Amino acid sequence: MKRILVTGGAGFLGSHLIDRLVEHGHEVVCLDNLQTGNEENIKHLEERITFVKHDITNSFPDLGDFDEIYNLACPASPIHYQANPVHTFKTSILGALNVLELARQTGAKIFQASTSEVYGDPLVHPQPEDYWGNVNPIGIRSCYDEGKRGAETLFSDYARMYNVEIKIVRIFNTYGPRMDPKDGRVVSNFIMQSLQNKSLTVYGDGKQSRSFCYVDDLIEGFIRMMATPKEIQGPINLGNPNEFTMLELAKKVIRFTGNESPLQFNELPQDDPKQRQPVIDEASHILNWHPKVSLDIGLQKTIAYFVNRVEC
């Protein structure tokens, strides 16, 4: 049994990760400031984990030693991270410094949940890990994009300077139960709009593409990455390489909800990537990891979760 800290543990991904860690018999401390996390996501585990309400931009209270740390703390949807961009940037940078110091002091192995947003609006398609990206450093998404890029830098430098054992993964679009219905991401938007018999909001011409990974597949990648030897640091892409346009996604959601929702086309937001698709050769070779859940199956599971969360 290991003692493991999960920052951002009450969030969408964090709560699913904690499910897996508890299932494996580990002692888990869940740390979250509840800015975008929700205690309901971990309520079923309240007797089996320790919850600490804390913002990682501040110095950590005395939490004891850990064997492993998963750093998932940061707003991840544009609506949330743009609501307070300065705090978002501080969460990525100051938060990274704080968790890295904790890892250095306790000898813990530490995992950084980075993002495909480090590639920006890519000029290379699909995106391999050695692509350095095309990021606007002063745009409305920069607080998140550049914050996560900076965090990768800090993790890499702590490994070089202090011999901290690091693991970095870059997460591509992920969906599933426990997503915030109001987070503004395309999967949750389409599902909620369709269930409410509203028009589905499509930005631009709908031909921009994404690759959608079901949450259970992603968490399996997390677990496998943390278990790799020390010399494996990453970054490693984790995502489903099957690519779909927004129009294709909209049609699938309409089919699975059974509601003939019309499409409403709006202007494409600033710096919104036109294409996003991971190269997962590294994950395949190093982690023996491949996504297993198809978009059709994953959408049906996600829709079943959202049915009870529709505001009429």
PDB file of N, CA, C and O in Angstrom, residues 169-242:
ATOM      1  N   VAL A 169       2.442  13.752 -18.476  1.00  0.00           N
ATOM      2  CA  VAL A 169       1.592  13.323 -19.587  1.00  0.00           C
ATOM      3  C   VAL A 169       0.863  14.540 -20.150  1.00  0.00           C
ATOM      4  O   VAL A 169       0.567  15.496 -19.428  1.00  0.00           O
ATOM      5  N   ARG A 170       0.595  14.505 -21.437  1.00  0.00           N
ATOM      6  CA  ARG A 170      -0.169  15.561 -22.102  1.00  0.00           C
ATOM      7  C   ARG A 170      -1.539  14.990 -22.468  1.00  0.00           C
ATOM      8  O   ARG A 170      -1.642  14.092 -23.305  1.00  0.00           O
ATOM      9  N   ILE A 171      -2.562  15.536 -21.829  1.00  0.00           N
ATOM     10  CA  ILE A 171      -3.912  15.003 -21.956  1.00  0.00           C
ATOM     11  C   ILE A 171      -4.628  15.659 -23.130  1.00  0.00           C
ATOM     12  O   ILE A 171      -4.699  16.888 -23.215  1.00  0.00           O
ATOM     13  N   PHE A 172      -5.156  14.833 -24.009  1.00  0.00           N
ATOM     14  CA  PHE A 172      -6.015  15.316 -25.085  1.00  0.00           C
ATOM     15  C   PHE A 172      -7.475  15.208 -24.627  1.00  0.00           C
ATOM     16  O   PHE A 172      -7.768  14.610 -23.594  1.00  0.00           O
ATOM     17  N   ASN A 173      -8.373  15.802 -25.390  1.00  0.00           N
ATOM     18  CA  ASN A 173      -9.784  15.909 -24.994  1.00  0.00           C
ATOM     19  C   ASN A 173     -10.299  14.617 -24.361  1.00  0.00           C
ATOM     20  O   ASN A 173     -10.256  13.557 -24.976  1.00  0.00           O
ATOM     21  N   THR A 174     -10.801  14.750 -23.142  1.00  0.00           N
ATOM     22  CA  THR A 174     -11.321  13.607 -22.392  1.00  0.00           C
ATOM     23  C   THR A 174     -12.738  13.917 -21.934  1.00  0.00           C
ATOM     24  O   THR A 174     -13.068  15.055 -21.617  1.00  0.00           O
ATOM     25  N   TYR A 175     -13.563  12.895 -21.891  1.00  0.00           N
ATOM     26  CA  TYR A 175     -14.967  13.093 -21.525  1.00  0.00           C
ATOM     27  C   TYR A 175     -15.448  11.887 -20.732  1.00  0.00           C
ATOM     28  O   TYR A 175     -14.779  10.847 -20.680  1.00  0.00           O
ATOM     29  N   GLY A 176     -16.624  12.031 -20.108  1.00  0.00           N
ATOM     30  CA  GLY A 176     -17.204  10.920 -19.372  1.00  0.00           C
ATOM     31  C   GLY A 176     -18.034  11.412 -18.207  1.00  0.00           C
ATOM     32  O   GLY A 176     -18.193  12.624 -18.000  1.00  0.00           O
ATOM     33  N   PRO A 177     -18.589  10.495 -17.422  1.00  0.00           N
ATOM     34  CA  PRO A 177     -19.348  10.868 -16.235  1.00  0.00           C
ATOM     35  C   PRO A 177     -18.530  11.744 -15.282  1.00  0.00           C
ATOM     36  O   PRO A 177     -17.312  11.601 -15.198  1.00  0.00           O
ATOM     37  N   ARG A 178     -19.223  12.629 -14.590  1.00  0.00           N
ATOM     38  CA  ARG A 178     -18.680  13.608 -13.640  1.00  0.00           C
ATOM     39  C   ARG A 178     -18.115  14.849 -14.303  1.00  0.00           C
ATOM     40  O   ARG A 178     -17.574  15.723 -13.614  1.00  0.00           O
ATOM     41  N   MET A 179     -18.210  14.955 -15.623  1.00  0.00           N
ATOM     42  CA  MET A 179     -17.919  16.250 -16.227  1.00  0.00           C
ATOM     43  C   MET A 179     -18.903  17.273 -15.670  1.00  0.00           C
ATOM     44  O   MET A 179     -20.060  16.954 -15.389  1.00  0.00           O
ATOM     45  N   ASP A 180     -18.454  18.504 -15.529  1.00  0.00           N
ATOM     46  CA  ASP A 180     -19.341  19.581 -15.105  1.00  0.00           C
ATOM     47  C   ASP A 180     -20.277  19.910 -16.263  1.00  0.00           C
ATOM     48  O   ASP A 180     -19.817  20.254 -17.355  1.00  0.00           O
ATOM     49  N   PRO A 181     -21.599  19.826 -16.062  1.00  0.00           N
ATOM     50  CA  PRO A 181     -22.530  20.127 -17.156  1.00  0.00           C
ATOM     51  C   PRO A 181     -22.392  21.543 -17.706  1.00  0.00           C
ATOM     52  O   PRO A 181     -22.815  21.818 -18.821  1.00  0.00           O
ATOM     53  N   LYS A 182     -21.790  22.429 -16.913  1.00  0.00           N
ATOM     54  CA  LYS A 182     -21.681  23.835 -17.323  1.00  0.00           C
ATOM     55  C   LYS A 182     -20.237  24.244 -17.620  1.00  0.00           C
ATOM     56  O   LYS A 182     -19.907  25.432 -17.562  1.00  0.00           O
ATOM     57  N   ASP A 183     -19.387  23.271 -17.925  1.00  0.00           N
ATOM     58  CA  ASP A 183     -17.975  23.619 -18.106  1.00  0.00           C
ATOM     59  C   ASP A 183     -17.664  24.199 -19.482  1.00  0.00           C
ATOM     60  O   ASP A 183     -16.542  24.634 -19.738  1.00  0.00           O
ATOM     61  N   GLY A 184     -18.635  24.190 -20.387  1.00  0.00           N
ATOM     62  CA  GLY A 184     -18.433  24.828 -21.679  1.00  0.00           C
ATOM     63  C   GLY A 184     -17.672  24.001 -22.688  1.00  0.00           C
ATOM     64  O   GLY A 184     -17.416  24.461 -23.800  1.00  0.00           O
ATOM     65  N   ARG A 185     -17.312  22.766 -22.355  1.00  0.00           N
ATOM     66  CA  ARG A 185     -16.608  21.920 -23.325  1.00  0.00           C
ATOM     67  C   ARG A 185     -17.612  21.329 -24.307  1.00  0.00           C
ATOM     68  O   ARG A 185     -18.795  21.184 -24.005  1.00  0.00           O
ATOM     69  N   VAL A 186     -17.115  20.956 -25.454  1.00  0.00           N
ATOM     70  CA  VAL A 186     -18.028  20.619 -26.538  1.00  0.00           C
ATOM     71  C   VAL A 186     -18.880  19.385 -26.233  1.00  0.00           C
ATOM     72  O   VAL A 186     -20.080  19.358 -26.551  1.00  0.00           O
ATOM     73  N   VAL A 187     -18.319  18.372 -25.594  1.00  0.00           N
ATOM     74  CA  VAL A 187     -19.107  17.167 -25.317  1.00  0.00           C
ATOM     75  C   VAL A 187     -20.231  17.470 -24.334  1.00  0.00           C
ATOM     76  O   VAL A 187     -21.402  17.142 -24.578  1.00  0.00           O
ATOM     77  N   SER A 188     -19.898  18.118 -23.219  1.00  0.00           N
ATOM     78  CA  SER A 188     -20.935  18.439 -22.236  1.00  0.00           C
ATOM     79  C   SER A 188     -21.927  19.446 -22.799  1.00  0.00           C
ATOM     80  O   SER A 188     -23.139  19.352 -22.544  1.00  0.00           O
ATOM     81  N   ASN A 189     -21.449  20.418 -23.573  1.00  0.00           N
ATOM     82  CA  ASN A 189     -22.353  21.393 -24.207  1.00  0.00           C
ATOM     83  C   ASN A 189     -23.371  20.701 -25.104  1.00  0.00           C
ATOM     84  O   ASN A 189     -24.588  20.919 -24.981  1.00  0.00           O
ATOM     85  N   PHE A 190     -22.887  19.895 -26.020  1.00  0.00           N
ATOM     86  CA  PHE A 190     -23.781  19.229 -26.977  1.00  0.00           C
ATOM     87  C   PHE A 190     -24.790  18.335 -26.254  1.00  0.00           C
ATOM     88  O   PHE A 190     -25.977  18.330 -26.587  1.00  0.00           O
ATOM     89  N   ILE A 191     -24.314  17.559 -25.288  1.00  0.00           N
ATOM     90  CA  ILE A 191     -25.215  16.638 -24.592  1.00  0.00           C
ATOM     91  C   ILE A 191     -26.297  17.404 -23.828  1.00  0.00           C
ATOM     92  O   ILE A 191     -27.492  17.097 -23.936  1.00  0.00           O
ATOM     93  N   MET A 192     -25.893  18.405 -23.058  1.00  0.00           N
ATOM     94  CA  MET A 192     -26.874  19.144 -22.268  1.00  0.00           C
ATOM     95  C   MET A 192     -27.846  19.898 -23.165  1.00  0.00           C
ATOM     96  O   MET A 192     -29.055  19.933 -22.899  1.00  0.00           O
ATOM     97  N   GLN A 193     -27.348  20.510 -24.219  1.00  0.00           N
ATOM     98  CA  GLN A 193     -28.234  21.235 -25.128  1.00  0.00           C
ATOM     99  C   GLN A 193     -29.236  20.296 -25.791  1.00  0.00           C
ATOM    100  O   GLN A 193     -30.426  20.612 -25.903  1.00  0.00           O
ATOM    101  N   SER A 194     -28.770  19.127 -26.200  1.00  0.00           N
ATOM    102  CA  SER A 194     -29.664  18.186 -26.859  1.00  0.00           C
ATOM    103  C   SER A 194     -30.703  17.640 -25.886  1.00  0.00           C
ATOM    104  O   SER A 194     -31.887  17.526 -26.219  1.00  0.00           O
ATOM    105  N   LEU A 195     -30.272  17.308 -24.651  1.00  0.00           N
ATOM    106  CA  LEU A 195     -31.221  16.792 -23.666  1.00  0.00           C
ATOM    107  C   LEU A 195     -32.275  17.826 -23.287  1.00  0.00           C
ATOM    108  O   LEU A 195     -33.387  17.479 -22.880  1.00  0.00           O
ATOM    109  N   GLN A 196     -31.922  19.102 -23.423  1.00  0.00           N
ATOM    110  CA  GLN A 196     -32.863  20.180 -23.113  1.00  0.00           C
ATOM    111  C   GLN A 196     -33.622  20.652 -24.350  1.00  0.00           C
ATOM    112  O   GLN A 196     -34.336  21.658 -24.282  1.00  0.00           O
ATOM    113  N   ASN A 197     -33.472  19.905 -25.458  1.00  0.00           N
ATOM    114  CA  ASN A 197     -34.136  20.263 -26.712  1.00  0.00           C
ATOM    115  C   ASN A 197     -33.785  21.678 -27.180  1.00  0.00           C
ATOM    116  O   ASN A 197     -34.634  22.397 -27.721  1.00  0.00           O
ATOM    117  N   LYS A 198     -32.530  22.067 -26.959  1.00  0.00           N
ATOM    118  CA  LYS A 198     -32.028  23.353 -27.416  1.00  0.00           C
ATOM    119  C   LYS A 198     -31.165  23.145 -28.658  1.00  0.00           C
ATOM    120  O   LYS A 198     -30.765  22.025 -28.982  1.00  0.00           O
ATOM    121  N   SER A 199     -30.868  24.241 -29.337  1.00  0.00           N
ATOM    122  CA  SER A 199     -29.955  24.168 -30.479  1.00  0.00           C
ATOM    123  C   SER A 199     -28.548  23.839 -29.992  1.00  0.00           C
ATOM    124  O   SER A 199     -28.112  24.319 -28.939  1.00  0.00           O
ATOM    125  N   LEU A 200     -27.841  23.017 -30.757  1.00  0.00           N
ATOM    126  CA  LEU A 200     -26.451  22.712 -30.441  1.00  0.00           C
ATOM    127  C   LEU A 200     -25.561  23.822 -30.987  1.00  0.00           C
ATOM    128  O   LEU A 200     -25.616  24.141 -32.177  1.00  0.00           O
ATOM    129  N   THR A 201     -24.758  24.403 -30.102  1.00  0.00           N
ATOM    130  CA  THR A 201     -23.902  25.518 -30.481  1.00  0.00           C
ATOM    131  C   THR A 201     -22.636  25.007 -31.149  1.00  0.00           C
ATOM    132  O   THR A 201     -21.797  24.356 -30.514  1.00  0.00           O
ATOM    133  N   VAL A 202     -22.511  25.291 -32.438  1.00  0.00           N
ATOM    134  CA  VAL A 202     -21.333  24.893 -33.211  1.00  0.00           C
ATOM    135  C   VAL A 202     -20.550  26.156 -33.551  1.00  0.00           C
ATOM    136  O   VAL A 202     -21.107  27.106 -34.097  1.00  0.00           O
ATOM    137  N   TYR A 203     -19.255  26.160 -33.212  1.00  0.00           N
ATOM    138  CA  TYR A 203     -18.431  27.338 -33.482  1.00  0.00           C
ATOM    139  C   TYR A 203     -17.710  27.182 -34.819  1.00  0.00           C
ATOM    140  O   TYR A 203     -17.300  26.082 -35.191  1.00  0.00           O
ATOM    141  N   GLY A 204     -17.621  28.296 -35.537  1.00  0.00           N
ATOM    142  CA  GLY A 204     -17.026  28.245 -36.867  1.00  0.00           C
ATOM    143  C   GLY A 204     -17.924  27.461 -37.811  1.00  0.00           C
ATOM    144  O   GLY A 204     -19.153  27.478 -37.691  1.00  0.00           O
ATOM    145  N   ASP A 205     -17.296  26.735 -38.748  1.00  0.00           N
ATOM    146  CA  ASP A 205     -18.088  25.938 -39.694  1.00  0.00           C
ATOM    147  C   ASP A 205     -18.306  24.508 -39.219  1.00  0.00           C
ATOM    148  O   ASP A 205     -18.931  23.698 -39.904  1.00  0.00           O
ATOM    149  N   GLY A 206     -17.787  24.190 -38.017  1.00  0.00           N
ATOM    150  CA  GLY A 206     -17.967  22.845 -37.470  1.00  0.00           C
ATOM    151  C   GLY A 206     -17.021  21.817 -38.038  1.00  0.00           C
ATOM    152  O   GLY A 206     -17.102  20.635 -37.697  1.00  0.00           O
ATOM    153  N   LYS A 207     -16.104  22.241 -38.896  1.00  0.00           N
ATOM    154  CA  LYS A 207     -15.182  21.285 -39.519  1.00  0.00           C
ATOM    155  C   LYS A 207     -13.873  21.139 -38.743  1.00  0.00           C
ATOM    156  O   LYS A 207     -13.034  20.310 -39.108  1.00  0.00           O
ATOM    157  N   GLN A 208     -13.711  21.962 -37.686  1.00  0.00           N
ATOM    158  CA  GLN A 208     -12.538  21.763 -36.848  1.00  0.00           C
ATOM    159  C   GLN A 208     -12.672  20.418 -36.133  1.00  0.00           C
ATOM    160  O   GLN A 208     -13.775  19.955 -35.852  1.00  0.00           O
ATOM    161  N   SER A 209     -11.550  19.780 -35.861  1.00  0.00           N
ATOM    162  CA  SER A 209     -11.587  18.398 -35.374  1.00  0.00           C
ATOM    163  C   SER A 209     -10.961  18.268 -33.991  1.00  0.00           C
ATOM    164  O   SER A 209     -10.125  19.075 -33.578  1.00  0.00           O
ATOM    165  N   ARG A 210     -11.407  17.227 -33.289  1.00  0.00           N
ATOM    166  CA  ARG A 210     -10.845  16.841 -32.000  1.00  0.00           C
ATOM    167  C   ARG A 210     -10.792  15.322 -31.928  1.00  0.00           C
ATOM    168  O   ARG A 210     -11.439  14.623 -32.699  1.00  0.00           O
ATOM    169  N   SER A 211     -10.024  14.835 -30.960  1.00  0.00           N
ATOM    170  CA  SER A 211      -9.946  13.403 -30.694  1.00  0.00           C
ATOM    171  C   SER A 211     -10.402  13.202 -29.255  1.00  0.00           C
ATOM    172  O   SER A 211      -9.850  13.816 -28.343  1.00  0.00           O
ATOM    173  N   PHE A 212     -11.394  12.355 -29.041  1.00  0.00           N
ATOM    174  CA  PHE A 212     -12.063  12.254 -27.749  1.00  0.00           C
ATOM    175  C   PHE A 212     -11.729  10.935 -27.058  1.00  0.00           C
ATOM    176  O   PHE A 212     -11.981   9.862 -27.588  1.00  0.00           O
ATOM    177  N   CYS A 213     -11.168  11.038 -25.848  1.00  0.00           N
ATOM    178  CA  CYS A 213     -10.757   9.872 -25.069  1.00  0.00           C
ATOM    179  C   CYS A 213     -11.707   9.697 -23.886  1.00  0.00           C
ATOM    180  O   CYS A 213     -11.953  10.657 -23.134  1.00  0.00           O
ATOM    181  N   TYR A 214     -12.224   8.483 -23.701  1.00  0.00           N
ATOM    182  CA  TYR A 214     -13.111   8.217 -22.571  1.00  0.00           C
ATOM    183  C   TYR A 214     -12.280   8.169 -21.291  1.00  0.00           C
ATOM    184  O   TYR A 214     -11.148   7.683 -21.264  1.00  0.00           O
ATOM    185  N   VAL A 215     -12.863   8.657 -20.193  1.00  0.00           N
ATOM    186  CA  VAL A 215     -12.118   8.884 -18.962  1.00  0.00           C
ATOM    187  C   VAL A 215     -11.467   7.609 -18.418  1.00  0.00           C
ATOM    188  O   VAL A 215     -10.330   7.651 -17.916  1.00  0.00           O
ATOM    189  N   ASP A 216     -12.129   6.463 -18.520  1.00  0.00           N
ATOM    190  CA  ASP A 216     -11.539   5.226 -17.983  1.00  0.00           C
ATOM    191  C   ASP A 216     -10.239   4.872 -18.695  1.00  0.00           C
ATOM    192  O   ASP A 216      -9.279   4.404 -18.062  1.00  0.00           O
ATOM    193  N   ASP A 217     -10.196   5.104 -20.002  1.00  0.00           N
ATOM    194  CA  ASP A 217      -8.973   4.844 -20.760  1.00  0.00           C
ATOM    195  C   ASP A 217      -7.849   5.773 -20.301  1.00  0.00           C
ATOM    196  O   ASP A 217      -6.700   5.353 -20.136  1.00  0.00           O
ATOM    197  N   LEU A 218      -8.182   7.044 -20.104  1.00  0.00           N
ATOM    198  CA  LEU A 218      -7.162   8.008 -19.692  1.00  0.00           C
ATOM    199  C   LEU A 218      -6.560   7.641 -18.336  1.00  0.00           C
ATOM    200  O   LEU A 218      -5.336   7.663 -18.160  1.00  0.00           O
ATOM    201  N   ILE A 219      -7.415   7.305 -17.379  1.00  0.00           N
ATOM    202  CA  ILE A 219      -6.925   6.979 -16.036  1.00  0.00           C
ATOM    203  C   ILE A 219      -6.016   5.750 -16.065  1.00  0.00           C
ATOM    204  O   ILE A 219      -5.019   5.687 -15.346  1.00  0.00           O
ATOM    205  N   GLU A 220      -6.324   4.797 -16.911  1.00  0.00           N
ATOM    206  CA  GLU A 220      -5.435   3.650 -17.073  1.00  0.00           C
ATOM    207  C   GLU A 220      -4.056   4.103 -17.545  1.00  0.00           C
ATOM    208  O   GLU A 220      -3.019   3.586 -17.079  1.00  0.00           O
ATOM    209  N   GLY A 221      -4.028   5.100 -18.431  1.00  0.00           N
ATOM    210  CA  GLY A 221      -2.753   5.656 -18.872  1.00  0.00           C
ATOM    211  C   GLY A 221      -1.997   6.325 -17.745  1.00  0.00           C
ATOM    212  O   GLY A 221      -0.763   6.207 -17.638  1.00  0.00           O
ATOM    213  N   PHE A 222      -2.711   7.037 -16.875  1.00  0.00           N
ATOM    214  CA  PHE A 222      -2.082   7.660 -15.704  1.00  0.00           C
ATOM    215  C   PHE A 222      -1.384   6.604 -14.849  1.00  0.00           C
ATOM    216  O   PHE A 222      -0.220   6.772 -14.447  1.00  0.00           O
ATOM    217  N   ILE A 223      -2.121   5.557 -14.517  1.00  0.00           N
ATOM    218  CA  ILE A 223      -1.597   4.515 -13.634  1.00  0.00           C
ATOM    219  C   ILE A 223      -0.357   3.862 -14.243  1.00  0.00           C
ATOM    220  O   ILE A 223       0.652   3.630 -13.562  1.00  0.00           O
ATOM    221  N   ARG A 224      -0.427   3.593 -15.541  1.00  0.00           N
ATOM    222  CA  ARG A 224       0.714   2.951 -16.208  1.00  0.00           C
ATOM    223  C   ARG A 224       1.924   3.888 -16.267  1.00  0.00           C
ATOM    224  O   ARG A 224       3.062   3.440 -16.115  1.00  0.00           O
ATOM    225  N   MET A 225       1.685   5.166 -16.490  1.00  0.00           N
ATOM    226  CA  MET A 225       2.799   6.114 -16.538  1.00  0.00           C
ATOM    227  C   MET A 225       3.485   6.228 -15.185  1.00  0.00           C
ATOM    228  O   MET A 225       4.717   6.242 -15.097  1.00  0.00           O
ATOM    229  N   MET A 226       2.700   6.305 -14.117  1.00  0.00           N
ATOM    230  CA  MET A 226       3.303   6.421 -12.790  1.00  0.00           C
ATOM    231  C   MET A 226       4.137   5.197 -12.436  1.00  0.00           C
ATOM    232  O   MET A 226       5.105   5.286 -11.677  1.00  0.00           O
ATOM    233  N   ALA A 227       3.806   4.047 -13.014  1.00  0.00           N
ATOM    234  CA  ALA A 227       4.506   2.795 -12.689  1.00  0.00           C
ATOM    235  C   ALA A 227       5.776   2.579 -13.508  1.00  0.00           C
ATOM    236  O   ALA A 227       6.474   1.586 -13.301  1.00  0.00           O
ATOM    237  N   THR A 228       6.113   3.498 -14.415  1.00  0.00           N
ATOM    238  CA  THR A 228       7.298   3.306 -15.259  1.00  0.00           C
ATOM    239  C   THR A 228       8.582   3.533 -14.473  1.00  0.00           C
ATOM    240  O   THR A 228       8.582   4.193 -13.425  1.00  0.00           O
ATOM    241  N   PRO A 229       9.720   3.013 -14.959  1.00  0.00           N
ATOM    242  CA  PRO A 229      11.014   3.241 -14.301  1.00  0.00           C
ATOM    243  C   PRO A 229      11.363   4.731 -14.254  1.00  0.00           C
ATOM    244  O   PRO A 229      10.835   5.544 -15.020  1.00  0.00           O
ATOM    245  N   LYS A 230      12.286   5.074 -13.385  1.00  0.00           N
ATOM    246  CA  LYS A 230      12.621   6.474 -13.139  1.00  0.00           C
ATOM    247  C   LYS A 230      13.081   7.197 -14.395  1.00  0.00           C
ATOM    248  O   LYS A 230      12.809   8.390 -14.566  1.00  0.00           O
ATOM    249  N   GLU A 231      13.759   6.502 -15.286  1.00  0.00           N
ATOM    250  CA  GLU A 231      14.292   7.175 -16.477  1.00  0.00           C
ATOM    251  C   GLU A 231      13.184   7.595 -17.450  1.00  0.00           C
ATOM    252  O   GLU A 231      13.408   8.416 -18.339  1.00  0.00           O
ATOM    253  N   ILE A 232      11.996   7.056 -17.301  1.00  0.00           N
ATOM    254  CA  ILE A 232      10.867   7.460 -18.144  1.00  0.00           C
ATOM    255  C   ILE A 232      10.207   8.674 -17.512  1.00  0.00           C
ATOM    256  O   ILE A 232       9.527   8.571 -16.491  1.00  0.00           O
ATOM    257  N   GLN A 233      10.419   9.836 -18.101  1.00  0.00           N
ATOM    258  CA  GLN A 233       9.890  11.073 -17.530  1.00  0.00           C
ATOM    259  C   GLN A 233       8.752  11.670 -18.354  1.00  0.00           C
ATOM    260  O   GLN A 233       7.920  12.403 -17.835  1.00  0.00           O
ATOM    261  N   GLY A 234       8.697  11.373 -19.632  1.00  0.00           N
ATOM    262  CA  GLY A 234       7.759  12.031 -20.517  1.00  0.00           C
ATOM    263  C   GLY A 234       8.356  13.317 -21.051  1.00  0.00           C
ATOM    264  O   GLY A 234       9.559  13.559 -20.916  1.00  0.00           O
ATOM    265  N   PRO A 235       7.531  14.159 -21.648  1.00  0.00           N
ATOM    266  CA  PRO A 235       6.078  14.050 -21.753  1.00  0.00           C
ATOM    267  C   PRO A 235       5.634  12.951 -22.710  1.00  0.00           C
ATOM    268  O   PRO A 235       6.295  12.671 -23.703  1.00  0.00           O
ATOM    269  N   ILE A 236       4.491  12.357 -22.378  1.00  0.00           N
ATOM    270  CA  ILE A 236       3.860  11.346 -23.220  1.00  0.00           C
ATOM    271  C   ILE A 236       2.419  11.761 -23.480  1.00  0.00           C
ATOM    272  O   ILE A 236       1.689  12.119 -22.557  1.00  0.00           O
ATOM    273  N   ASN A 237       2.019  11.731 -24.746  1.00  0.00           N
ATOM    274  CA  ASN A 237       0.636  12.034 -25.118  1.00  0.00           C
ATOM    275  C   ASN A 237      -0.298  10.917 -24.667  1.00  0.00           C
ATOM    276  O   ASN A 237      -0.005   9.739 -24.866  1.00  0.00           O
ATOM    277  N   LEU A 238      -1.434  11.310 -24.075  1.00  0.00           N
ATOM    278  CA  LEU A 238      -2.502  10.371 -23.772  1.00  0.00           C
ATOM    279  C   LEU A 238      -3.795  10.906 -24.376  1.00  0.00           C
ATOM    280  O   LEU A 238      -4.270  11.984 -23.995  1.00  0.00           O
ATOM    281  N   GLY A 239      -4.320  10.181 -25.315  1.00  0.00           N
ATOM    282  CA  GLY A 239      -5.555  10.592 -25.978  1.00  0.00           C
ATOM    283  C   GLY A 239      -5.960   9.549 -26.991  1.00  0.00           C
ATOM    284  O   GLY A 239      -5.185   8.650 -27.331  1.00  0.00           O
ATOM    285  N   ASN A 240      -7.180   9.660 -27.465  1.00  0.00           N
ATOM    286  CA  ASN A 240      -7.665   8.737 -28.485  1.00  0.00           C
ATOM    287  C   ASN A 240      -7.352   9.314 -29.863  1.00  0.00           C
ATOM    288  O   ASN A 240      -7.778  10.427 -30.170  1.00  0.00           O
ATOM    289  N   PRO A 241      -6.593   8.606 -30.696  1.00  0.00           N
ATOM    290  CA  PRO A 241      -6.178   9.174 -31.980  1.00  0.00           C
ATOM    291  C   PRO A 241      -7.273   9.215 -33.040  1.00  0.00           C
ATOM    292  O   PRO A 241      -7.050   9.763 -34.119  1.00  0.00           O
ATOM    293  N   ASN A 242      -8.441   8.657 -32.761  1.00  0.00           N
ATOM    294  CA  ASN A 242      -9.541   8.734 -33.724  1.00  0.00           C
ATOM    295  C   ASN A 242     -10.096  10.149 -33.759  1.00  0.00           C
ATOM    296  O   ASN A 242     -10.506  10.686 -32.733  1.00  0.00           O
TER     297      ASN A 242
END
